[in-house]
Amino acid sequence: MNRWTVRVALALLLLMVTPFRSPAPLIYRPGEGWTYETYGGEGSWRRNRAKDQLEIAQKALDGGNYSLALKSARRVVSAWPLSDFAPQAQYIVGRAYEAKKQDERAFNEYQKALTKYPRLENQKEILQRQFEIANRFLGGQWFKLWGYIPFFPSMDKTADMYAKIVGNGPYSSVAPTSQMNIGTAREKQKEYPLAVKAYLRAADRYRDMPTVSADALFKAGLAYQKQARTADYDQNIAGDAINTFSDFVTIFPNDARVNEARTLIATLRAEQAKGAFATAKYYEKHKHWDGALIYYNEAILRDPQSKYASLARSKIEQIKQKRPATPAPAAAEPVK
């Protein structure tokens, strides 16, 4: 062992046997978690009554000392969970986390407040705060690993936040937009079936709110249209889009987007005719005459005024002329 190694070993040994006090010891208390305490001030913030402890938490929150507010409020909730002061303390826990830019934790603590204390006086404010947090994540804010390390955006988690907001207050002021934003989050994922489901739920649940219902129905049609185009053109989904836009035009004839909806319907029908025409050509190429005739007729039915309908009519006449005639059935032999 060389001299340098010996010196390092002796220094470590001396450090281990020398008593000292950490200037900020880490202390764990059941129900309160880990907290840092300044030297000489361990436990100086703790009080023996819920009311007094809540006052410490409130003053710390108002003064911008969010760490102290957090641990003081947590103590109220854990030590006096059934007291009249616990609901406000739970709210302060959420406020402290939000002020510390730990939005997901804040949202979850607000959720605890609404679940454990459904008669909270500031329920509307908490719902509004949850809504604003979810909006930040919808805008692209990243969720944090262990509450501290920005890790990834997640539209799954964002949609779940909005669903909880709707569940907390289905007819609150933020619920209709939250339900719509579930659809927006799903569209960002390109999960169009889930987006459609969210929009149609909004249209149905808030049908007595024409602005919301109209917007929801129109966006459901757009989501159907996007879904139809994700792979080979899906005729059935395109049909769902047409039906949804048609309902929109019928139910909300004075909406500013009616002409746009009609244009989209025409485009979708033309696409349907195009798809049927392409299928008919495939059957014709392989001399499956019956299949070709079925799909050329389908192209005509989907959009009678389109160029594909006109081409289909010509193709039908051509097939009728070149298709081998079906032989007449032989006459039955007379019974002897």
JSON list of N, CA and C in Angstrom, two decimals, residues 51-93:
[
{"chain": "A", "resi": 51, "resn": "LYS", "atom": "N", "xyz": [-55.05, 23.81, 15.12]},
{"chain": "A", "resi": 51, "resn": "LYS", "atom": "CA", "xyz": [-55.27, 25.20, 14.75]},
{"chain": "A", "resi": 51, "resn": "LYS", "atom": "C", "xyz": [-53.95, 25.96, 14.67]},
{"chain": "A", "resi": 52, "resn": "ASP", "atom": "N", "xyz": [-53.10, 25.77, 15.66]},
{"chain": "A", "resi": 52, "resn": "ASP", "atom": "CA", "xyz": [-51.82, 26.48, 15.69]},
{"chain": "A", "resi": 52, "resn": "ASP", "atom": "C", "xyz": [-50.90, 26.00, 14.56]},
{"chain": "A", "resi": 53, "resn": "GLN", "atom": "N", "xyz": [-50.94, 24.70, 14.30]},
{"chain": "A", "resi": 53, "resn": "GLN", "atom": "CA", "xyz": [-50.10, 24.16, 13.23]},
{"chain": "A", "resi": 53, "resn": "GLN", "atom": "C", "xyz": [-50.55, 24.68, 11.87]},
{"chain": "A", "resi": 54, "resn": "LEU", "atom": "N", "xyz": [-51.88, 24.81, 11.68]},
{"chain": "A", "resi": 54, "resn": "LEU", "atom": "CA", "xyz": [-52.40, 25.33, 10.42]},
{"chain": "A", "resi": 54, "resn": "LEU", "atom": "C", "xyz": [-51.98, 26.80, 10.24]},
{"chain": "A", "resi": 55, "resn": "GLU", "atom": "N", "xyz": [-51.96, 27.55, 11.33]},
{"chain": "A", "resi": 55, "resn": "GLU", "atom": "CA", "xyz": [-51.54, 28.95, 11.23]},
{"chain": "A", "resi": 55, "resn": "GLU", "atom": "C", "xyz": [-50.10, 29.06, 10.75]},
{"chain": "A", "resi": 56, "resn": "ILE", "atom": "N", "xyz": [-49.24, 28.16, 11.24]},
{"chain": "A", "resi": 56, "resn": "ILE", "atom": "CA", "xyz": [-47.84, 28.14, 10.78]},
{"chain": "A", "resi": 56, "resn": "ILE", "atom": "C", "xyz": [-47.80, 27.88, 9.27]},
{"chain": "A", "resi": 57, "resn": "ALA", "atom": "N", "xyz": [-48.60, 26.89, 8.82]},
{"chain": "A", "resi": 57, "resn": "ALA", "atom": "CA", "xyz": [-48.63, 26.53, 7.40]},
{"chain": "A", "resi": 57, "resn": "ALA", "atom": "C", "xyz": [-49.13, 27.69, 6.55]},
{"chain": "A", "resi": 58, "resn": "GLN", "atom": "N", "xyz": [-50.21, 28.35, 6.99]},
{"chain": "A", "resi": 58, "resn": "GLN", "atom": "CA", "xyz": [-50.79, 29.44, 6.23]},
{"chain": "A", "resi": 58, "resn": "GLN", "atom": "C", "xyz": [-49.84, 30.62, 6.13]},
{"chain": "A", "resi": 59, "resn": "LYS", "atom": "N", "xyz": [-49.20, 30.97, 7.25]},
{"chain": "A", "resi": 59, "resn": "LYS", "atom": "CA", "xyz": [-48.25, 32.10, 7.25]},
{"chain": "A", "resi": 59, "resn": "LYS", "atom": "C", "xyz": [-47.05, 31.79, 6.35]},
{"chain": "A", "resi": 60, "resn": "ALA", "atom": "N", "xyz": [-46.60, 30.56, 6.39]},
{"chain": "A", "resi": 60, "resn": "ALA", "atom": "CA", "xyz": [-45.47, 30.17, 5.54]},
{"chain": "A", "resi": 60, "resn": "ALA", "atom": "C", "xyz": [-45.85, 30.25, 4.06]},
{"chain": "A", "resi": 61, "resn": "LEU", "atom": "N", "xyz": [-47.06, 29.80, 3.73]},
{"chain": "A", "resi": 61, "resn": "LEU", "atom": "CA", "xyz": [-47.52, 29.87, 2.34]},
{"chain": "A", "resi": 61, "resn": "LEU", "atom": "C", "xyz": [-47.62, 31.32, 1.88]},
{"chain": "A", "resi": 62, "resn": "ASP", "atom": "N", "xyz": [-48.23, 32.15, 2.71]},
{"chain": "A", "resi": 62, "resn": "ASP", "atom": "CA", "xyz": [-48.38, 33.56, 2.37]},
{"chain": "A", "resi": 62, "resn": "ASP", "atom": "C", "xyz": [-47.04, 34.26, 2.24]},
{"chain": "A", "resi": 63, "resn": "GLY", "atom": "N", "xyz": [-46.06, 33.80, 3.02]},
{"chain": "A", "resi": 63, "resn": "GLY", "atom": "CA", "xyz": [-44.75, 34.43, 3.01]},
{"chain": "A", "resi": 63, "resn": "GLY", "atom": "C", "xyz": [-43.79, 33.84, 1.98]},
{"chain": "A", "resi": 64, "resn": "GLY", "atom": "N", "xyz": [-44.24, 32.85, 1.24]},
{"chain": "A", "resi": 64, "resn": "GLY", "atom": "CA", "xyz": [-43.39, 32.27, 0.21]},
{"chain": "A", "resi": 64, "resn": "GLY", "atom": "C", "xyz": [-42.43, 31.20, 0.69]},
{"chain": "A", "resi": 65, "resn": "ASN", "atom": "N", "xyz": [-42.58, 30.75, 1.94]},
{"chain": "A", "resi": 65, "resn": "ASN", "atom": "CA", "xyz": [-41.74, 29.67, 2.46]},
{"chain": "A", "resi": 65, "resn": "ASN", "atom": "C", "xyz": [-42.49, 28.35, 2.23]},
{"chain": "A", "resi": 66, "resn": "TYR", "atom": "N", "xyz": [-42.40, 27.84, 1.00]},
{"chain": "A", "resi": 66, "resn": "TYR", "atom": "CA", "xyz": [-43.25, 26.73, 0.61]},
{"chain": "A", "resi": 66, "resn": "TYR", "atom": "C", "xyz": [-42.84, 25.40, 1.25]},
{"chain": "A", "resi": 67, "resn": "SER", "atom": "N", "xyz": [-41.58, 25.24, 1.55]},
{"chain": "A", "resi": 67, "resn": "SER", "atom": "CA", "xyz": [-41.14, 24.01, 2.22]},
{"chain": "A", "resi": 67, "resn": "SER", "atom": "C", "xyz": [-41.72, 23.93, 3.62]},
{"chain": "A", "resi": 68, "resn": "LEU", "atom": "N", "xyz": [-41.70, 25.04, 4.35]},
{"chain": "A", "resi": 68, "resn": "LEU", "atom": "CA", "xyz": [-42.27, 25.06, 5.69]},
{"chain": "A", "resi": 68, "resn": "LEU", "atom": "C", "xyz": [-43.79, 24.90, 5.62]},
{"chain": "A", "resi": 69, "resn": "ALA", "atom": "N", "xyz": [-44.41, 25.54, 4.66]},
{"chain": "A", "resi": 69, "resn": "ALA", "atom": "CA", "xyz": [-45.87, 25.41, 4.49]},
{"chain": "A", "resi": 69, "resn": "ALA", "atom": "C", "xyz": [-46.23, 23.95, 4.24]},
{"chain": "A", "resi": 70, "resn": "LEU", "atom": "N", "xyz": [-45.43, 23.28, 3.43]},
{"chain": "A", "resi": 70, "resn": "LEU", "atom": "CA", "xyz": [-45.70, 21.90, 3.06]},
{"chain": "A", "resi": 70, "resn": "LEU", "atom": "C", "xyz": [-45.63, 20.98, 4.28]},
{"chain": "A", "resi": 71, "resn": "LYS", "atom": "N", "xyz": [-44.54, 21.05, 5.03]},
{"chain": "A", "resi": 71, "resn": "LYS", "atom": "CA", "xyz": [-44.40, 20.13, 6.15]},
{"chain": "A", "resi": 71, "resn": "LYS", "atom": "C", "xyz": [-45.36, 20.47, 7.29]},
{"chain": "A", "resi": 72, "resn": "SER", "atom": "N", "xyz": [-45.68, 21.74, 7.46]},
{"chain": "A", "resi": 72, "resn": "SER", "atom": "CA", "xyz": [-46.64, 22.11, 8.51]},
{"chain": "A", "resi": 72, "resn": "SER", "atom": "C", "xyz": [-48.04, 21.63, 8.16]},
{"chain": "A", "resi": 73, "resn": "ALA", "atom": "N", "xyz": [-48.43, 21.81, 6.91]},
{"chain": "A", "resi": 73, "resn": "ALA", "atom": "CA", "xyz": [-49.76, 21.36, 6.48]},
{"chain": "A", "resi": 73, "resn": "ALA", "atom": "C", "xyz": [-49.86, 19.85, 6.51]},
{"chain": "A", "resi": 74, "resn": "ARG", "atom": "N", "xyz": [-48.79, 19.17, 6.12]},
{"chain": "A", "resi": 74, "resn": "ARG", "atom": "CA", "xyz": [-48.79, 17.71, 6.18]},
{"chain": "A", "resi": 74, "resn": "ARG", "atom": "C", "xyz": [-48.98, 17.21, 7.61]},
{"chain": "A", "resi": 75, "resn": "ARG", "atom": "N", "xyz": [-48.39, 17.92, 8.56]},
{"chain": "A", "resi": 75, "resn": "ARG", "atom": "CA", "xyz": [-48.52, 17.50, 9.96]},
{"chain": "A", "resi": 75, "resn": "ARG", "atom": "C", "xyz": [-49.97, 17.61, 10.42]},
{"chain": "A", "resi": 76, "resn": "VAL", "atom": "N", "xyz": [-50.66, 18.66, 9.98]},
{"chain": "A", "resi": 76, "resn": "VAL", "atom": "CA", "xyz": [-52.07, 18.80, 10.35]},
{"chain": "A", "resi": 76, "resn": "VAL", "atom": "C", "xyz": [-52.87, 17.62, 9.81]},
{"chain": "A", "resi": 77, "resn": "VAL", "atom": "N", "xyz": [-52.65, 17.30, 8.54]},
{"chain": "A", "resi": 77, "resn": "VAL", "atom": "CA", "xyz": [-53.41, 16.22, 7.89]},
{"chain": "A", "resi": 77, "resn": "VAL", "atom": "C", "xyz": [-53.12, 14.87, 8.52]},
{"chain": "A", "resi": 78, "resn": "SER", "atom": "N", "xyz": [-51.85, 14.62, 8.88]},
{"chain": "A", "resi": 78, "resn": "SER", "atom": "CA", "xyz": [-51.50, 13.31, 9.43]},
{"chain": "A", "resi": 78, "resn": "SER", "atom": "C", "xyz": [-51.83, 13.19, 10.92]},
{"chain": "A", "resi": 79, "resn": "ALA", "atom": "N", "xyz": [-51.64, 14.26, 11.67]},
{"chain": "A", "resi": 79, "resn": "ALA", "atom": "CA", "xyz": [-51.86, 14.19, 13.11]},
{"chain": "A", "resi": 79, "resn": "ALA", "atom": "C", "xyz": [-53.32, 14.42, 13.50]},
{"chain": "A", "resi": 80, "resn": "TRP", "atom": "N", "xyz": [-54.02, 15.24, 12.73]},
{"chain": "A", "resi": 80, "resn": "TRP", "atom": "CA", "xyz": [-55.42, 15.57, 13.06]},
{"chain": "A", "resi": 80, "resn": "TRP", "atom": "C", "xyz": [-56.30, 15.43, 11.81]},
{"chain": "A", "resi": 81, "resn": "PRO", "atom": "N", "xyz": [-56.37, 14.23, 11.21]},
{"chain": "A", "resi": 81, "resn": "PRO", "atom": "CA", "xyz": [-57.07, 14.05, 9.93]},
{"chain": "A", "resi": 81, "resn": "PRO", "atom": "C", "xyz": [-58.57, 14.34, 9.99]},
{"chain": "A", "resi": 82, "resn": "LEU", "atom": "N", "xyz": [-59.17, 14.24, 11.17]},
{"chain": "A", "resi": 82, "resn": "LEU", "atom": "CA", "xyz": [-60.62, 14.45, 11.29]},
{"chain": "A", "resi": 82, "resn": "LEU", "atom": "C", "xyz": [-60.96, 15.83, 11.86]},
{"chain": "A", "resi": 83, "resn": "SER", "atom": "N", "xyz": [-59.96, 16.65, 12.05]},
{"chain": "A", "resi": 83, "resn": "SER", "atom": "CA", "xyz": [-60.23, 17.98, 12.60]},
{"chain": "A", "resi": 83, "resn": "SER", "atom": "C", "xyz": [-60.82, 18.90, 11.55]},
{"chain": "A", "resi": 84, "resn": "ASP", "atom": "N", "xyz": [-61.39, 20.00, 11.98]},
{"chain": "A", "resi": 84, "resn": "ASP", "atom": "CA", "xyz": [-61.95, 20.98, 11.07]},
{"chain": "A", "resi": 84, "resn": "ASP", "atom": "C", "xyz": [-60.87, 21.70, 10.27]},
{"chain": "A", "resi": 85, "resn": "PHE", "atom": "N", "xyz": [-59.62, 21.54, 10.67]},
{"chain": "A", "resi": 85, "resn": "PHE", "atom": "CA", "xyz": [-58.51, 22.25, 10.03]},
{"chain": "A", "resi": 85, "resn": "PHE", "atom": "C", "xyz": [-57.83, 21.41, 8.95]},
{"chain": "A", "resi": 86, "resn": "ALA", "atom": "N", "xyz": [-58.16, 20.11, 8.90]},
{"chain": "A", "resi": 86, "resn": "ALA", "atom": "CA", "xyz": [-57.51, 19.22, 7.94]},
{"chain": "A", "resi": 86, "resn": "ALA", "atom": "C", "xyz": [-57.82, 19.58, 6.48]},
{"chain": "A", "resi": 87, "resn": "PRO", "atom": "N", "xyz": [-59.07, 19.93, 6.11]},
{"chain": "A", "resi": 87, "resn": "PRO", "atom": "CA", "xyz": [-59.34, 20.26, 4.70]},
{"chain": "A", "resi": 87, "resn": "PRO", "atom": "C", "xyz": [-58.48, 21.42, 4.18]},
{"chain": "A", "resi": 88, "resn": "GLN", "atom": "N", "xyz": [-58.37, 22.49, 4.98]},
{"chain": "A", "resi": 88, "resn": "GLN", "atom": "CA", "xyz": [-57.57, 23.63, 4.55]},
{"chain": "A", "resi": 88, "resn": "GLN", "atom": "C", "xyz": [-56.09, 23.24, 4.48]},
{"chain": "A", "resi": 89, "resn": "ALA", "atom": "N", "xyz": [-55.66, 22.40, 5.40]},
{"chain": "A", "resi": 89, "resn": "ALA", "atom": "CA", "xyz": [-54.27, 21.95, 5.38]},
{"chain": "A", "resi": 89, "resn": "ALA", "atom": "C", "xyz": [-53.98, 21.14, 4.12]},
{"chain": "A", "resi": 90, "resn": "GLN", "atom": "N", "xyz": [-54.91, 20.27, 3.73]},
{"chain": "A", "resi": 90, "resn": "GLN", "atom": "CA", "xyz": [-54.72, 19.48, 2.51]},
{"chain": "A", "resi": 90, "resn": "GLN", "atom": "C", "xyz": [-54.65, 20.39, 1.29]},
{"chain": "A", "resi": 91, "resn": "TYR", "atom": "N", "xyz": [-55.45, 21.42, 1.28]},
{"chain": "A", "resi": 91, "resn": "TYR", "atom": "CA", "xyz": [-55.41, 22.40, 0.21]},
{"chain": "A", "resi": 91, "resn": "TYR", "atom": "C", "xyz": [-54.05, 23.09, 0.15]},
{"chain": "A", "resi": 92, "resn": "ILE", "atom": "N", "xyz": [-53.50, 23.44, 1.31]},
{"chain": "A", "resi": 92, "resn": "ILE", "atom": "CA", "xyz": [-52.20, 24.11, 1.37]},
{"chain": "A", "resi": 92, "resn": "ILE", "atom": "C", "xyz": [-51.09, 23.20, 0.85]},
{"chain": "A", "resi": 93, "resn": "VAL", "atom": "N", "xyz": [-51.21, 21.88, 1.11]},
{"chain": "A", "resi": 93, "resn": "VAL", "atom": "CA", "xyz": [-50.23, 20.94, 0.56]},
{"chain": "A", "resi": 93, "resn": "VAL", "atom": "C", "xyz": [-50.19, 21.07, -0.97]}
]
